[in-house]
Tab-separated table of C-alpha atoms and ligand atoms in Angstrom:
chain	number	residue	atom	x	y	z
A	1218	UNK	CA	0.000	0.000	0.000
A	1219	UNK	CA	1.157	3.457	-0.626
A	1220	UNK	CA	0.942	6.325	1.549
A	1221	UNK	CA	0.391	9.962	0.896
A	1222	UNK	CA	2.005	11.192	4.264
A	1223	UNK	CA	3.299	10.177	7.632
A	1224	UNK	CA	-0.185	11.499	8.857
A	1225	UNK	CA	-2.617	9.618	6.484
A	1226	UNK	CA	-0.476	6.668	6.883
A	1227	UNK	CA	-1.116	6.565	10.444
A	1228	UNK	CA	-4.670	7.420	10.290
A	1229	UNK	CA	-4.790	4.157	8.141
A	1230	UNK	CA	-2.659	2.141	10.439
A	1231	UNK	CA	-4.234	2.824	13.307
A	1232	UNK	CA	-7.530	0.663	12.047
A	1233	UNK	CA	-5.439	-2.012	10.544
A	1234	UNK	CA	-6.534	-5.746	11.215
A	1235	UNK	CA	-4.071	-7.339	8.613
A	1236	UNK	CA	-3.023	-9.992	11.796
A	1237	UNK	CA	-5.556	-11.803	13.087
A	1238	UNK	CA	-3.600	-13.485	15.458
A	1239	UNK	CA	-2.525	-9.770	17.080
A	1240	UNK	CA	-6.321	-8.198	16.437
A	1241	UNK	CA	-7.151	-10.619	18.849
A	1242	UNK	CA	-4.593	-10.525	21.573
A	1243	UNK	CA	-4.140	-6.763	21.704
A	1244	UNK	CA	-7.551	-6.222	22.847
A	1245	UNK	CA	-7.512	-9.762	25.098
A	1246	UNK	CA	-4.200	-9.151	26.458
A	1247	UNK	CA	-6.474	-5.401	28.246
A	1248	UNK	CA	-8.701	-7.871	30.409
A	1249	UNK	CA	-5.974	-10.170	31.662
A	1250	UNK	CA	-3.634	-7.027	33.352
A	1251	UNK	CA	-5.387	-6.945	36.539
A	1252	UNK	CA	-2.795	-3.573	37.460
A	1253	UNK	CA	-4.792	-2.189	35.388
A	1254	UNK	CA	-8.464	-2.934	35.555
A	1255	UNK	CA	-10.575	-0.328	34.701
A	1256	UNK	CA	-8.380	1.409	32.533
A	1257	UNK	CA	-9.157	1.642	29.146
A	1258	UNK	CA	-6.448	0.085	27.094
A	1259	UNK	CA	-5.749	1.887	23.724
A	1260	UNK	CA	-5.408	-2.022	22.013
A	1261	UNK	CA	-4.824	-0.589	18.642
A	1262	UNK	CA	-1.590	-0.472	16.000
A	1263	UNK	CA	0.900	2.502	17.811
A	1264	UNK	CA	1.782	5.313	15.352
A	1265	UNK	CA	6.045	6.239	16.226
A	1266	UNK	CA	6.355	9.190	17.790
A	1267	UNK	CA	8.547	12.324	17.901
A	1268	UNK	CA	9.098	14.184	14.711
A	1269	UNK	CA	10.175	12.401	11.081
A	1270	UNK	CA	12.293	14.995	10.364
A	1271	UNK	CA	15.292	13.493	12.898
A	1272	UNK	CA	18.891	12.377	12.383
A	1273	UNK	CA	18.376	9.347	14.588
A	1274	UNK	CA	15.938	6.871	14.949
A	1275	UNK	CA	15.355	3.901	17.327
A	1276	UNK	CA	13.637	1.245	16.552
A	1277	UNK	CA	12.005	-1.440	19.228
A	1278	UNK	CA	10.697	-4.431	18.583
A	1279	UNK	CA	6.819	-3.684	19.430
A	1280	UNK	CA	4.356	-2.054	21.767
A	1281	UNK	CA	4.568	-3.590	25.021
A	1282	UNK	CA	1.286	-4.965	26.200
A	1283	UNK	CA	0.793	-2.674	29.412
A	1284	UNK	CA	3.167	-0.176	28.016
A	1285	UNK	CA	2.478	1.328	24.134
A	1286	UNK	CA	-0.671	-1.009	23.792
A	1287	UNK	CA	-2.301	0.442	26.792
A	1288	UNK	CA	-1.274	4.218	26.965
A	1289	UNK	CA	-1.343	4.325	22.806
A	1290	UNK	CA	2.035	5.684	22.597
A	1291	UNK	CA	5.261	3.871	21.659
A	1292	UNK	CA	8.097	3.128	24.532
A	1293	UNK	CA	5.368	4.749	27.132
A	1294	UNK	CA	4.136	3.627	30.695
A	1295	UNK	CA	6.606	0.527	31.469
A	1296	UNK	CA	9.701	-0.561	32.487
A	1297	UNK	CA	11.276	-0.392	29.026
A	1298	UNK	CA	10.072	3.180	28.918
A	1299	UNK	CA	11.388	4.318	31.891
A	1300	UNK	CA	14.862	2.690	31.493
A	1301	UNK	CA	14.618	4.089	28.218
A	1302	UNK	CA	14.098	7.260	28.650
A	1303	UNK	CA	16.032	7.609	31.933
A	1304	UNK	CA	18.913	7.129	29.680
A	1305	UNK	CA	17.972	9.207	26.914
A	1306	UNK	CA	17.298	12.184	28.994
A	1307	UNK	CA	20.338	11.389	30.529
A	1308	UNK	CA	22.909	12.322	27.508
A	1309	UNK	CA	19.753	15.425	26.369
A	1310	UNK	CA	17.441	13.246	23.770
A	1311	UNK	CA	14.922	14.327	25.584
A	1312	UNK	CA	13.244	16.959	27.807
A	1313	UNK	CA	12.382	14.328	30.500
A	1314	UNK	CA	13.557	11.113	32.186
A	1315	UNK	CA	10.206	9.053	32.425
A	1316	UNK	CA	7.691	8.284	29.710
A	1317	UNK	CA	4.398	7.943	30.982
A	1318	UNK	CA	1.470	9.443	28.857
A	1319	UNK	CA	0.558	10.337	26.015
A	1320	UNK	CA	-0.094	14.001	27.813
A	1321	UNK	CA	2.879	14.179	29.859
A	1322	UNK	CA	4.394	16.706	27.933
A	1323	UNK	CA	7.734	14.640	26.939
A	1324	UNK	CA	9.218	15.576	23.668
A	1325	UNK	CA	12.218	14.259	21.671
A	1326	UNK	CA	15.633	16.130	20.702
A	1327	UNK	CA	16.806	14.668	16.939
A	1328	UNK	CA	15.120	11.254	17.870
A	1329	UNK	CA	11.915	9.348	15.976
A	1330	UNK	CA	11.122	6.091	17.550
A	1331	UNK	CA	9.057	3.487	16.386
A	1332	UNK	CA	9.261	-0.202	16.333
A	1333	UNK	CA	8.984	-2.721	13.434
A	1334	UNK	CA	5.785	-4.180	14.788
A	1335	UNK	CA	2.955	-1.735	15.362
A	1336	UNK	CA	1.157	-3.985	17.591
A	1337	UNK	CA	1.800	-5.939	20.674
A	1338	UNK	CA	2.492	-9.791	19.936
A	1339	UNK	CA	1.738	-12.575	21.742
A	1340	UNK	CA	4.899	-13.066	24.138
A	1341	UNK	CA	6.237	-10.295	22.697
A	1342	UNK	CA	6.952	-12.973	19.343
A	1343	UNK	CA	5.905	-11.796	16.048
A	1344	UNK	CA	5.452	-14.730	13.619
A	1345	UNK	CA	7.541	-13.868	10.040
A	1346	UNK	CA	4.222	-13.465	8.315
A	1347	UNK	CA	2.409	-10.454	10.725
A	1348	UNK	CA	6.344	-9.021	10.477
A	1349	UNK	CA	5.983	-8.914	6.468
A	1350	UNK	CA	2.408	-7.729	6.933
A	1351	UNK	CA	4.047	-4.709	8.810
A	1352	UNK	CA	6.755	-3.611	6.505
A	1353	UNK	CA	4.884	-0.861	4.584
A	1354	UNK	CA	4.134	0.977	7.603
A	1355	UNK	CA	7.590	0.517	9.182
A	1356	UNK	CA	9.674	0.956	5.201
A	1357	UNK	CA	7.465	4.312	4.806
A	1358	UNK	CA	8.443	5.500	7.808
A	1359	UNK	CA	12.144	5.186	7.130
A	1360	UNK	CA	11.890	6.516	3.700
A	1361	UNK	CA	10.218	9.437	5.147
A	1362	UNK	CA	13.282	10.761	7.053
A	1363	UNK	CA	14.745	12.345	4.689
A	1364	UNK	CA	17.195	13.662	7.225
A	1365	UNK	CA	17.974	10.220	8.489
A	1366	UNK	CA	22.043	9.248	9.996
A	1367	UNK	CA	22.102	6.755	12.724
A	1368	UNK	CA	19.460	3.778	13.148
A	1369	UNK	CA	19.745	2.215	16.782
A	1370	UNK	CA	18.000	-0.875	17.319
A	1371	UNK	CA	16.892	-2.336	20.045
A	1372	UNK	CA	17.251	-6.217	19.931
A	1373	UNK	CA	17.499	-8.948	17.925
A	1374	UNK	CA	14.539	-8.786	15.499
A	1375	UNK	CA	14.604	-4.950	15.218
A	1376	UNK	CA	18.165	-5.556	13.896
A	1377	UNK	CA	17.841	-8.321	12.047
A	1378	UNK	CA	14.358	-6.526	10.401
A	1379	UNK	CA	16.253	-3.811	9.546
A	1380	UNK	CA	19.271	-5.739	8.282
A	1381	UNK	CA	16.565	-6.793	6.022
A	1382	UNK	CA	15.449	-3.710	4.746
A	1383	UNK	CA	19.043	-2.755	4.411
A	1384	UNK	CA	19.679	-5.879	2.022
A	1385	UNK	CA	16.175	-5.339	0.332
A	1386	UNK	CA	18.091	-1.857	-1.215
A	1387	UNK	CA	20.862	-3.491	-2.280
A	1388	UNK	CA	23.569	-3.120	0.649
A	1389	UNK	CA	26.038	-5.800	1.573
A	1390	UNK	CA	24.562	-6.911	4.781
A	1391	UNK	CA	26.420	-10.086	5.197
A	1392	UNK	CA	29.070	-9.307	7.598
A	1393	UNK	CA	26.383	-7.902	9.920
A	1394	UNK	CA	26.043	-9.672	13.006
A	1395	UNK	CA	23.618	-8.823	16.309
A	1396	UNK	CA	25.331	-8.171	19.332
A	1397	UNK	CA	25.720	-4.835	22.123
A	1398	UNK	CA	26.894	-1.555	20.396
A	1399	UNK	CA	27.422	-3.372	17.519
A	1400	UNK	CA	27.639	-0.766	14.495
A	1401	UNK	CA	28.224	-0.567	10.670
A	1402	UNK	CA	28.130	2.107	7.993
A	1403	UNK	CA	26.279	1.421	5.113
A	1404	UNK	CA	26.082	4.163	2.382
A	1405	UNK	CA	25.031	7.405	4.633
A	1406	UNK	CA	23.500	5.950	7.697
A	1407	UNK	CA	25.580	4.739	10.538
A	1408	UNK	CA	23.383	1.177	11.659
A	1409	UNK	CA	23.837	0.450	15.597
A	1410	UNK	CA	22.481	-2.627	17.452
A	1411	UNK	CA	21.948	-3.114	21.581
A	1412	UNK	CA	20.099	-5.366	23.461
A	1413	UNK	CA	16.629	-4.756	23.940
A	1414	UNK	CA	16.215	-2.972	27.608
A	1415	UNK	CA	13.556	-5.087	28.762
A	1416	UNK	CA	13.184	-5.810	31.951
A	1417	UNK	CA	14.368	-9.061	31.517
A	1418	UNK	CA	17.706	-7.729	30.156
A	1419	UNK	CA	18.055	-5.113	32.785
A	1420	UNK	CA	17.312	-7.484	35.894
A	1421	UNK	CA	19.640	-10.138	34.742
A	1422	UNK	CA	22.770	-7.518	34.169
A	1423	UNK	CA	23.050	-7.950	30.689
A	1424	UNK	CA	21.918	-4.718	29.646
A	1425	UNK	CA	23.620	-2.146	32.083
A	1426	UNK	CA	22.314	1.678	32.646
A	1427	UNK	CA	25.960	2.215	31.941
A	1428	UNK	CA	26.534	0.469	28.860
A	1429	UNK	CA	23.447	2.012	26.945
A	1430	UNK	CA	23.972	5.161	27.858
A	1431	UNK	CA	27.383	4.275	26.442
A	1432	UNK	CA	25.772	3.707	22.424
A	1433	UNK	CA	23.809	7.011	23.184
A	1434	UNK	CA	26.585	8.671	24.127
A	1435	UNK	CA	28.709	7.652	21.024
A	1436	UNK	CA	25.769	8.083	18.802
A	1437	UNK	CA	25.304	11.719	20.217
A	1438	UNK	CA	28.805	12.715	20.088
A	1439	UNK	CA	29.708	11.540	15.945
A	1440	UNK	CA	26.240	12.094	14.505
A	1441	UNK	CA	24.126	14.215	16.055
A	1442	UNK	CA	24.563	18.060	16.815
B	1076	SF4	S1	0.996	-5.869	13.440
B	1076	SF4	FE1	1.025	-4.362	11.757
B	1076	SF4	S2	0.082	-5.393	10.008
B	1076	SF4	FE2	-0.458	-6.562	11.880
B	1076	SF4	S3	-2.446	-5.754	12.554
B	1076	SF4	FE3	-0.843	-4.592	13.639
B	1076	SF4	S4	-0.454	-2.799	12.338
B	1076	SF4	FE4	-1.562	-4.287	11.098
């Protein structure tokens, strides 16, 4: 499908139903987080957010079910969010160091994030087909920034899905590997890979406040101004 504008193609995504698999659990998914019983659960696709016009985008893996699925706003209202963010406001990508709302009045310096699923998965594993089924959403986005230098992403699949794209124009992607502050140049965008910061990464050690903030750092220092 083809898009006119970042705007129409979100007031299209936000009704899509291509997965039926997702349709289903992103509204379920709202009655089964007792935390949160009796708040009204956004359980649609979630648009990116900050502006398209940025040098640097990150790129998650998907709305988390009581985070981006509930509050309708990517990387909002959970753990990932707050780690997130705590780093990001930490080396000045942004005006605050929590994510909560989509009203909290956070805002984003040079930075578009979005994730290559626009809808929470069940166990947070998109199946290959409801990936493909997302790439025109997720391939217009990138297209769109037009001022585009440094891709970060966040985990295995958003790497690997954006290795993809990366081979899908033509780039030698076959040296590219997935590990922690991983990072390649191809053509005029400088491609960086972490670990996700789940919670599960974060509680276990392997993804240190220290060592993202590290990638942010680096990424803020030789790209961004
Ligand atoms: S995951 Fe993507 S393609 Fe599937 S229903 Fe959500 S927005 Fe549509």
């Amino acid at each position: 499908m083809r898009f006119e504008s970042i705007e129409q193609m979100n007031s299209k995504l936000i009704l899509c139903t291509r997965c039926p698999r997702i349709v289903k659990f992103r509204v379920e998914v709202a009655d089964r987080r007792s935390r949160f019983l009796g708040e009204k659960f956004w359980s649609k696709p979630v648009p990116g957010f900050g502006s398209i016009d940025s040098s640097l985008l990150i790129l998650g893996l998907a709305p988390a079910a009581t985070g981006g699925n509930r509050t309708g706003r990517v990387f909002t209202g959970d753990k990932s969010a707050s780690f997130l963010f705590s780093c990001l406001y930490a080396v000045g990508l942004s005006n605050k160091a929590d994510s909560t709302s989509r009203d909290d009045g956070l805002k984003l310096d040079q930075l578009y994030t979005t994730a290559v699923l626009k809808c929470v998965p069940p166990g947070d594993k998109p199946l290959p087909d409801e990936l493909e089924n997302c790439r025109d959403y997720r391939e217009f986005e990138i297209e769109n920034m037009k001022n585009l230098r440094v891709v970060l992403a966040l985990g295995k699949i958003a790497f690997d899905t954006f290795k993809g794209y990366l081979k899908g124009k033509g780039f030698d992607v076959s040296e590219m590997q997935f590990k922690h502050g991983v990072g390649y140049r191809v053509g005029k965008i400088q491609f960086y890979g972490s670990y996700h910061p789940s919670p599960r990464n974060v509680n276990t050690g392997r993804l240190t406040r220290e060592q993202f903030i590290n990638v942010l750092q680096e990424i803020k220092d030789n790209f961004l101004s």
